[in-house]
Coordinates of C-alpha atoms in Angstrom, one line a residue:
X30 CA -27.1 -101.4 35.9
X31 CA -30.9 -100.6 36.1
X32 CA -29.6 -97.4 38.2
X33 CA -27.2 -96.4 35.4
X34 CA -29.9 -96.5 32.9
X35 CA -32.4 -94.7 34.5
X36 CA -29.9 -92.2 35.3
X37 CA -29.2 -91.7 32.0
X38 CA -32.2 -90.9 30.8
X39 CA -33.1 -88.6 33.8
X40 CA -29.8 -86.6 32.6
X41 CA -31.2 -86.7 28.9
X42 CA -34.3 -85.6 29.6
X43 CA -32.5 -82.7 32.1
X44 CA -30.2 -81.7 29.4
X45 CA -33.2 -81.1 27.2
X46 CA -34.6 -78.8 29.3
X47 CA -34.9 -75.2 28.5
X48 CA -36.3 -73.2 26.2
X49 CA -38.1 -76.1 23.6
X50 CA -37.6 -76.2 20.0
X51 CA -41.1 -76.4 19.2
X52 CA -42.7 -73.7 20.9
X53 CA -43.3 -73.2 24.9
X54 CA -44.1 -76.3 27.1
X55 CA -47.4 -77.3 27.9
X56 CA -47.3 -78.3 31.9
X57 CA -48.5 -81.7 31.2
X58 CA -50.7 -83.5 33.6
X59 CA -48.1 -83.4 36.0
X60 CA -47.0 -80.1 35.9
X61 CA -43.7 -78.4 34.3
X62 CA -41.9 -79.4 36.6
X63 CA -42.6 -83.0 37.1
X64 CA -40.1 -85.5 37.2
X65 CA -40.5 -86.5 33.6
X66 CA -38.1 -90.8 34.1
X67 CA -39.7 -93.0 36.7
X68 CA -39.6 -96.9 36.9
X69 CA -42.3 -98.6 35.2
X70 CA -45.4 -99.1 37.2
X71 CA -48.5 -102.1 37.0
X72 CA -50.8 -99.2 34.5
X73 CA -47.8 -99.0 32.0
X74 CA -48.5 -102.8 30.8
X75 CA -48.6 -102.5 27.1
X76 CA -50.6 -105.6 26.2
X77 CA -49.4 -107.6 28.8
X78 CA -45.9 -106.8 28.7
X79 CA -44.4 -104.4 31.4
X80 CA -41.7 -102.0 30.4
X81 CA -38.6 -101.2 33.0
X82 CA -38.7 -97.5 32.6
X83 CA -41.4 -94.9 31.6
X84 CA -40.2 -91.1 30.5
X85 CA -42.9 -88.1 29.7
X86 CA -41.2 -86.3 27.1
X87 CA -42.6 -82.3 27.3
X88 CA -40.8 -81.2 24.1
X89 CA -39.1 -82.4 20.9
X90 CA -35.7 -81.7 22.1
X91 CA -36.3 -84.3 25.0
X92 CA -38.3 -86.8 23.2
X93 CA -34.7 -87.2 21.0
X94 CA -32.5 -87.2 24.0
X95 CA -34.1 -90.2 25.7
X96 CA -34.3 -92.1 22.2
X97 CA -30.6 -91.0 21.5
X98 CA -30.1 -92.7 24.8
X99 CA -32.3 -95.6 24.3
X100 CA -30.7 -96.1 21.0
X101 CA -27.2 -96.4 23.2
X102 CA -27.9 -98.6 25.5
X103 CA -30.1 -100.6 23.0
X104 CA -33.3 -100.2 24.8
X105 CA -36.5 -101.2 23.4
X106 CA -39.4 -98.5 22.8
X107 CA -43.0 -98.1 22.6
X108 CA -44.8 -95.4 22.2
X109 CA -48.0 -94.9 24.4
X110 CA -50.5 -91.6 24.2
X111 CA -53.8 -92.0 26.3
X112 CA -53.0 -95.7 25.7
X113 CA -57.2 -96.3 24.6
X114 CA -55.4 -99.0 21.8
X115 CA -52.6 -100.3 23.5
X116 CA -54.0 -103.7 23.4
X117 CA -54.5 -103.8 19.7
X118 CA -51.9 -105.2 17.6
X119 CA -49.0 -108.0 18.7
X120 CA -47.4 -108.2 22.3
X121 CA -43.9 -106.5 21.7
X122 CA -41.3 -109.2 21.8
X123 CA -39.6 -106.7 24.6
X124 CA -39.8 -103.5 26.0
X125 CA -37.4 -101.6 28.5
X126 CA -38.6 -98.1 27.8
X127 CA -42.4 -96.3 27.1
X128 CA -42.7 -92.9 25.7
X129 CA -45.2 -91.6 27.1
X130 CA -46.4 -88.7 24.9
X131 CA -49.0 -86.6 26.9
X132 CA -47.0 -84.1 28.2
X133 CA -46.2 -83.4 24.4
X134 CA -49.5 -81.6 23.9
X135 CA -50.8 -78.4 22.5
X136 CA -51.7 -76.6 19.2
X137 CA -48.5 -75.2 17.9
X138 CA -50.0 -73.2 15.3
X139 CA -53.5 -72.6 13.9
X140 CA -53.7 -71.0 10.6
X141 CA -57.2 -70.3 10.2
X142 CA -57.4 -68.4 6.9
X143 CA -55.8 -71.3 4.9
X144 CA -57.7 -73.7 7.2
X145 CA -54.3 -75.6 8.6
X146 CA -53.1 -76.5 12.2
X147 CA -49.8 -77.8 13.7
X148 CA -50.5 -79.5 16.6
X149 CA -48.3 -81.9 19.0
X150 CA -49.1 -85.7 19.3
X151 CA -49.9 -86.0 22.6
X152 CA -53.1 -83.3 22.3
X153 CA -56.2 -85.1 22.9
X154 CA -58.1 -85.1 19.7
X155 CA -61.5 -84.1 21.6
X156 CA -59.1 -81.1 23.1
X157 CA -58.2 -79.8 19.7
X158 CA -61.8 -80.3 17.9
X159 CA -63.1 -77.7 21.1
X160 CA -60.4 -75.2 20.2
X161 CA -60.4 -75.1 16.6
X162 CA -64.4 -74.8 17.0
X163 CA -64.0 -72.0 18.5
X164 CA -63.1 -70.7 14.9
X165 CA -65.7 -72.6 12.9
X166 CA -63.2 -75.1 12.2
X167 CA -62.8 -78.7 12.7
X168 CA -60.8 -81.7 12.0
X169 CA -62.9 -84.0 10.0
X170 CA -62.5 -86.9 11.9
X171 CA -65.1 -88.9 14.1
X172 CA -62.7 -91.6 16.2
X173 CA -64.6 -94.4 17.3
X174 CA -64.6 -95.3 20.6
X175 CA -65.0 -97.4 23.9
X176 CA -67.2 -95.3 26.3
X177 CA -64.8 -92.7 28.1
X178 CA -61.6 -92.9 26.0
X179 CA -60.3 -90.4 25.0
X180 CA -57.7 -90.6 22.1
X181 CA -54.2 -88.4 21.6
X182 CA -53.5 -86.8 18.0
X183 CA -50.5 -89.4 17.9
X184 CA -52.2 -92.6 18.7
X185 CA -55.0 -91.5 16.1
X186 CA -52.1 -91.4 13.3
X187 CA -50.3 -94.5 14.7
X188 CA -53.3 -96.5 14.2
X189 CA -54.7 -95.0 11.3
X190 CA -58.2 -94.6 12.5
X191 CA -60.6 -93.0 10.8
X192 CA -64.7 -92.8 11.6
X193 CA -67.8 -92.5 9.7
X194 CA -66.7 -89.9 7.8
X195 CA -64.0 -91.0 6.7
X196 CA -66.5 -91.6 3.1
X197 CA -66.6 -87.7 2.6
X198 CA -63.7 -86.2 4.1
X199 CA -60.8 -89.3 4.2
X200 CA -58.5 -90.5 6.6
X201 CA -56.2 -89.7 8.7
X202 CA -53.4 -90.7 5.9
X203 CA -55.5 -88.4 3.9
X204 CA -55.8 -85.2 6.2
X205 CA -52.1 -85.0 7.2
X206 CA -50.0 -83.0 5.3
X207 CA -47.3 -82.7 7.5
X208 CA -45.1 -84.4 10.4
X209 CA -42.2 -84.3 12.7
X210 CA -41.2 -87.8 14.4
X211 CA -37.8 -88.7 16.1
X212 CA -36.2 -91.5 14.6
X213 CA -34.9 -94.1 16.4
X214 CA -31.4 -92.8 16.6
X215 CA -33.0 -89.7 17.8
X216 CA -32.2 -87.5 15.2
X217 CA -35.6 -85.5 14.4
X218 CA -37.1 -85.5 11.0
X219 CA -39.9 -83.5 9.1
X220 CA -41.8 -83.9 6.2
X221 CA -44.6 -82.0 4.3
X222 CA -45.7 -78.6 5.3
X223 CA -48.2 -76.4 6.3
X224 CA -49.8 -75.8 2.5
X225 CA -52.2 -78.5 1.6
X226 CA -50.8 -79.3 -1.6
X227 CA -46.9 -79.2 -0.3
X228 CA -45.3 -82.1 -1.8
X229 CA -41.6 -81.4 -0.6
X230 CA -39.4 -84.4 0.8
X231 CA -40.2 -87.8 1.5
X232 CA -43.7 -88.5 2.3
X233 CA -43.4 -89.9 5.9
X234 CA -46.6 -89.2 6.9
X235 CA -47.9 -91.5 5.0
X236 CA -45.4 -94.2 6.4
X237 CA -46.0 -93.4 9.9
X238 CA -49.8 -93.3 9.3
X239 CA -50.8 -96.7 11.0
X240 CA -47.5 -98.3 11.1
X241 CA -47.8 -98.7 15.1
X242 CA -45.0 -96.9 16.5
X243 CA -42.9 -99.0 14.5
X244 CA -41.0 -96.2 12.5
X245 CA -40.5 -93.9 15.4
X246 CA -42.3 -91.3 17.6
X247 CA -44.3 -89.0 15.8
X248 CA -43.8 -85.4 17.6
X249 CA -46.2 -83.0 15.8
X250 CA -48.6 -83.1 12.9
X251 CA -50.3 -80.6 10.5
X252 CA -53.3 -81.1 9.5
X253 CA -56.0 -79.5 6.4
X254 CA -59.2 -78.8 8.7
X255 CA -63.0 -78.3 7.2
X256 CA -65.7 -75.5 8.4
X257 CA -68.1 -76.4 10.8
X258 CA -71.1 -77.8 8.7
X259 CA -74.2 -75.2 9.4
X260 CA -76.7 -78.4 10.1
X261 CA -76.9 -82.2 9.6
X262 CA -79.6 -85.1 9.8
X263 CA -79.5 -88.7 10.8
X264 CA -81.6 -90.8 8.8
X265 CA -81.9 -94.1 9.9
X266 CA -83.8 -97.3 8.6
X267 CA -84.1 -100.6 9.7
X268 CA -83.2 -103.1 7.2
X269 CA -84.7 -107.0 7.3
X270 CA -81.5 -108.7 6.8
X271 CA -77.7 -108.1 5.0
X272 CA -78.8 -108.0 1.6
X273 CA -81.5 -105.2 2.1
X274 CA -79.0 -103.6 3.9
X275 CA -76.7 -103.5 1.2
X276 CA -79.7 -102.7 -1.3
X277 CA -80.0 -99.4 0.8
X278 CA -76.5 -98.2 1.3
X279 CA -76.5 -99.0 -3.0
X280 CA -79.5 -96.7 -3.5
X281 CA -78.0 -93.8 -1.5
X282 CA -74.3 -94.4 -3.4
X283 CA -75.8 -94.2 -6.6
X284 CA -78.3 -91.5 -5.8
X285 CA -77.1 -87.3 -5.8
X286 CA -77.7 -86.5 -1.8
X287 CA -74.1 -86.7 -0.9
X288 CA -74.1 -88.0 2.3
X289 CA -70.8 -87.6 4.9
X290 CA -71.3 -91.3 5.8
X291 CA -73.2 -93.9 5.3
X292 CA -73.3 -96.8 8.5
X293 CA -74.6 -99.7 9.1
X294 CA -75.2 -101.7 12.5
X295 CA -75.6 -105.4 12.4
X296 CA -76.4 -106.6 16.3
X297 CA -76.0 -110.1 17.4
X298 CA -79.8 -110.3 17.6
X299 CA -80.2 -110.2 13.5
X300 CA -81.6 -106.4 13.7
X301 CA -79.8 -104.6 11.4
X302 CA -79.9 -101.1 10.8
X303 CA -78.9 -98.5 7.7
X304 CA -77.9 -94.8 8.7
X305 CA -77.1 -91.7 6.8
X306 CA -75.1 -88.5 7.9
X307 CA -76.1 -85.4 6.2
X308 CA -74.2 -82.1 6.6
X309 CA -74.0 -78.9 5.1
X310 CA -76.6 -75.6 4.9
X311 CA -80.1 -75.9 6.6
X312 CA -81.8 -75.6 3.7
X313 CA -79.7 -77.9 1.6
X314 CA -79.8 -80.7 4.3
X315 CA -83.7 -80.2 4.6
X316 CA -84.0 -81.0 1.3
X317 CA -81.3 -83.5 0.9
X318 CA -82.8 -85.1 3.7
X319 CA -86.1 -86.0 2.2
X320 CA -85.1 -87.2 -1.0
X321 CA -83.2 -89.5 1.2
X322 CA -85.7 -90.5 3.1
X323 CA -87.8 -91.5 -0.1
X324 CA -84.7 -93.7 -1.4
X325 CA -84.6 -95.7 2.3
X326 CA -88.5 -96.1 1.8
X327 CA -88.7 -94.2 5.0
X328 CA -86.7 -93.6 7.9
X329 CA -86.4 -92.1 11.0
X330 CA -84.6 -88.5 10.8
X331 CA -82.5 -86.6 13.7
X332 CA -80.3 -84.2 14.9
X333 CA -78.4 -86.5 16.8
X334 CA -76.4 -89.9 16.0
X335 CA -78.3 -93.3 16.9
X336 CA -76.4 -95.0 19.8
X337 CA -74.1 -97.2 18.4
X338 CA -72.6 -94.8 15.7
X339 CA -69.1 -94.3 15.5
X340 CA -68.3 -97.1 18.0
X341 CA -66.7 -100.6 17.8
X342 CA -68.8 -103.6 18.5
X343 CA -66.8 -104.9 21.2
X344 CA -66.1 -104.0 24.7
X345 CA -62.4 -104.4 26.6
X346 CA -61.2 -107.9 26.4
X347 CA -63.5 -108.9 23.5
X348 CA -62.6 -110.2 20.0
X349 CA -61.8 -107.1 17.5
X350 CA -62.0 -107.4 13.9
X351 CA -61.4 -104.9 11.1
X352 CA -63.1 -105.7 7.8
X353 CA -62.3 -104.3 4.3
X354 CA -63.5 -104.5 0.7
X355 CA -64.5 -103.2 -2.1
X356 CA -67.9 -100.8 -2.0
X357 CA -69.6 -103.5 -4.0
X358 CA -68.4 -106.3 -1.5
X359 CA -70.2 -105.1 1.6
X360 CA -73.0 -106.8 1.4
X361 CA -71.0 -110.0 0.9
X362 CA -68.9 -109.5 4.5
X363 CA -72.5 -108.9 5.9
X364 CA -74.3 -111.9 4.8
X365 CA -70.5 -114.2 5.6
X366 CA -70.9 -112.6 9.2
X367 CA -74.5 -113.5 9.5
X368 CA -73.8 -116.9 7.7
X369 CA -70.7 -117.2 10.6
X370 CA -73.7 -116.4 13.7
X371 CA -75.5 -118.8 12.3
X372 CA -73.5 -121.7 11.9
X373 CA -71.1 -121.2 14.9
X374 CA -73.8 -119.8 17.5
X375 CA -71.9 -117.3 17.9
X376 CA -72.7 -113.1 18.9
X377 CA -70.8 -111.6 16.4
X378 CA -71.6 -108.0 15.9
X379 CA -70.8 -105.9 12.6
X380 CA -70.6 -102.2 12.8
X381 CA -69.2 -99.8 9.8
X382 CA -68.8 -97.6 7.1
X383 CA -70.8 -99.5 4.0
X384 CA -69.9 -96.3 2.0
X385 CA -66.4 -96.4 2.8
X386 CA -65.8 -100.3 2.7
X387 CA -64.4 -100.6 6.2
X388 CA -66.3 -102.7 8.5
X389 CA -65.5 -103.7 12.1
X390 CA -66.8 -106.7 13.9
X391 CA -66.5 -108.3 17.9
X392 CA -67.1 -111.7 19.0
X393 CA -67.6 -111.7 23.1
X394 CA -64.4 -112.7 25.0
X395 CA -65.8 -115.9 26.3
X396 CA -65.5 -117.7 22.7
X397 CA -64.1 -120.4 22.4
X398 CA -60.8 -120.0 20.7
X399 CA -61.3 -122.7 18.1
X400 CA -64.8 -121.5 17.0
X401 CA -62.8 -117.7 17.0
X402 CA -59.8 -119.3 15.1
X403 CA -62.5 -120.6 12.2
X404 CA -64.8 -117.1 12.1
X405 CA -62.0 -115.2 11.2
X406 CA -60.6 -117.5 8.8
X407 CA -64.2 -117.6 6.8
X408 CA -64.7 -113.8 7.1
X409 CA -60.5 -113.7 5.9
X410 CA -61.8 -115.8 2.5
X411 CA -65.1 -113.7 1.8
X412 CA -63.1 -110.2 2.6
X413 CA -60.2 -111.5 0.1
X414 CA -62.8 -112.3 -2.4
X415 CA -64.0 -109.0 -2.0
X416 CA -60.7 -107.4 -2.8
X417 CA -60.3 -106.4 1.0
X418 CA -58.7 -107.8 4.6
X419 CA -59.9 -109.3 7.8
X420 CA -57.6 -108.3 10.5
X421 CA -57.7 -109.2 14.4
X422 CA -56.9 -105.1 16.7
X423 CA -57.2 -106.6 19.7
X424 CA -58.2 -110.4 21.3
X425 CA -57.8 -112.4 25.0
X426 CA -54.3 -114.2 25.4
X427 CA -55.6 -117.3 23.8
X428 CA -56.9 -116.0 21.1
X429 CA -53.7 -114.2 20.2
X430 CA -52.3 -118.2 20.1
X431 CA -54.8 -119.6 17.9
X432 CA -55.1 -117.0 15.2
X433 CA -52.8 -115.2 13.0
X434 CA -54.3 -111.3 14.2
X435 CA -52.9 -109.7 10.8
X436 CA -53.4 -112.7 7.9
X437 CA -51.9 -112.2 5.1
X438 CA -50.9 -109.0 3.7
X439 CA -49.2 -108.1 0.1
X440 CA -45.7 -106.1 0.0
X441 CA -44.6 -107.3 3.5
X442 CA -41.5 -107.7 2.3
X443 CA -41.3 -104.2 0.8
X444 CA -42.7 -103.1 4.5
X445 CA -39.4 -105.1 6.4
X446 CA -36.6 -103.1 4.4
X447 CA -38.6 -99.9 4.8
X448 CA -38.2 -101.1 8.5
X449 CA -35.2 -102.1 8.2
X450 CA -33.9 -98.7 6.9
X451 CA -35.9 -96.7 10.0
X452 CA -35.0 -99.0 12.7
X453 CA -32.2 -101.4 12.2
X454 CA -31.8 -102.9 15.5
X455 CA -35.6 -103.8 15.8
X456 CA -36.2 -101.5 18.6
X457 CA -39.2 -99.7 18.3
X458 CA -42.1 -101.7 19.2
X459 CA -40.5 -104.9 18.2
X460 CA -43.0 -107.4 16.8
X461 CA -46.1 -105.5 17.0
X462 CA -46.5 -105.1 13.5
X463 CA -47.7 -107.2 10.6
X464 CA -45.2 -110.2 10.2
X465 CA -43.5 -109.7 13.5
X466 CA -42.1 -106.0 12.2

């Protein structure tokens, strides 16, 4: 039986084969000619559950051939890029086959005069920031991070995720203005364009912006880029405690500098730190620059980042938190997380975007469970309050027992029928979602 099926899908994939409907085919890490279905080995574990099968699509054409077949023999999917998030989310309840995308790679078109590329969702994002640079061009995302990873286009969309700039430019939901995905029935689907203010057809971007894989694999996006900025500062201040810090990130919000982002680091230790991105002409930013430094009351000013910008305060197999509220709740989720280190003796760091709302926060993996269990359920009442989330990415098996990792989320039952519509048979990465989608 296992012999059948993987069969099948090496014919699928075969069958695909020739000249691709989305342009030539990038060789892949393989090479073009690589077998592209291969039993599942011990590094395709997607958050601790091992698939039977693993297939490397290199085109559109064979991406949709192995769903169609996956959608015959009732296989369940996941979709899997450089795999740098693969333990966020829930375990999938199963999972026969994993897509992996990276031989789906390459800019398809760049259309520099109206400031637009197409590019295909296995492209590593540091990949297409070095080629559209080469035209002054950029797109105006800063992914955080652990040390080394390197994220695909794809993945970046899957999870929604969006760095410190995300205050100035948006996120990913905002900078996508077109996609092609294969459902999961195989038939291929596109919406939105190459014109930055196309609004024909359903909006799927927008669905398949951080819904996990759940909807289907997205094959190729278009995105609006931004010029190169000419120059940029770092200020950075250190601030006494969590309501200084928000006092700061206030007095630059309210102020005319127009920063690109606005951080702030809380560390385990209690230092806590306030820094400003700058971009835009030399001169402008010189003088942007110093008035910022006189609203900080001083601060250090650079060329380049401090260390712990645009990464997450956790390392791999560590407690992961998102935070969200309101702007003027941000100094509320930073005094509840210092409140939290205090009373529970714990190390929870805070790292984030205090001008975009968005906060992220790790506890170490050796927590205790129960003490991880009640952090996230204060931090969940303060973010509520503050018309935001608190949401678990990614936490140690028994963790994942003790604590609801999405909490409670408005419209999830709007979210199942959409689901339900996309993928009837719950086949695409089944249960990783919010609500066990």
């Amino acid at each position: 039986m296992a012999g059948d099926v993987l069969a099948a899908l090496r014919a699928a994939a075969g069958e695909a084969t020739g000249p691709a409907d989305d342009g030539a085919r990038p060789a892949g890490p393989d090479g073009p000619d690589a077998a592209v279905v291969r039993p599942a080995g011990d590094e395709d574990v997607v958050a601790g559950v091992r698939p039977r099968y693993v297939a490397a699509p290199g085109s559109t054409a064979e991406a949709a051939a192995l769903v169609r077949v996956a959608a015959a023999r009732g296989l369940a999917v996941v979709v899997r890029g450089a795999g740098t998030r693969q333990d966020w989310a829930n375990p999938p309840r199963r999972l026969d086959l994993l897509l992996d995308t990276r031989r789906l790679a390459g800019v398809v078109e760049h259309a520099a005069g109206d400031l637009i590329v197409v590019v295909r969702a296995g492209t590593p994002v540091a990949e297409l920031q070095a080629a559209l640079a080469t035209a002054g061009q950029h797109l105006a995302l800063d992914t955080p991070l652990p040390p080394g990873a390197a994220s695909t286009v794809g993945g970046v969309v899957a999870t929604n995720t969006s760095g410190p700039r995300r205050m100035r430019y948006g996120t990913v939901r905002d900078l996508l203005i077109g996609i092609t995905v294969v459902r999961p029935d195989g038939v291929v689907a596109r919406a939105g364009g190459k014109v930055v203010k196309n609004v024909a057809g359903y909006d799927l971007g927008k669905l398949f912006t951080g819904a996990y894989g759940t909807l289907g694999l997205v094959a190729e996006c278009a995105f609006r880029l931004h010029p190169l900025p000419a120059a940029r500062a770092f200020l950075t201040r250190r601030a006494g405690d969590a309501a200084e810090a928000g006092r700061l990130a206030a007095a630059v919000l309210a102020a005319q500098v127009v920063p690109s982002a606005l951080e702030v680091d809380a560390a385990p230790d209690g230092r806590t730190e306030v820094a400003v991105l700058l971009e835009g002409t030399p001169r402008g930013v010189k003088e942007r620059a110093a008035a910022t430094r006189a609203l900080l009351g001083g601060a250090t000013v650079a060329d380049e980042p401090p260390p712990w910008w645009s990464s997450y305060p956790w390392r791999p197999g560590d407690v992961g938190l998102t935070l969200t509220a309101a702007l003027s709740g941000v100094p509320r989720l930073l005094a509840a997380a210092a409140e939290a280190r205090r009373r529970h003796g714990v190390a929870l760091a805070v790292r984030g975007s205090a001008g975009a709302g968005v906060l992220h926060a790790g506890l170490p993996s050796a927590t205790p469970p129960d003490v991880v269990a009640r952090t996230v359920a204060e931090l969940r009442v303060v973010a509520g309050s503050a018309g935001g989330h608190a949401v678990v990415l990614t936490a140690p098996p028994q963790v994942r027992e003790r604590v609801d990792l999405w909490g409670p989320v408005d419209g999830l039952h709007l979210m199942r029928r959409v689901k339900a519509q996309f993928d009837p048979d719950a086949r695409f990465a089944p249960g990783r979602f919010v609500g066990g989608i």
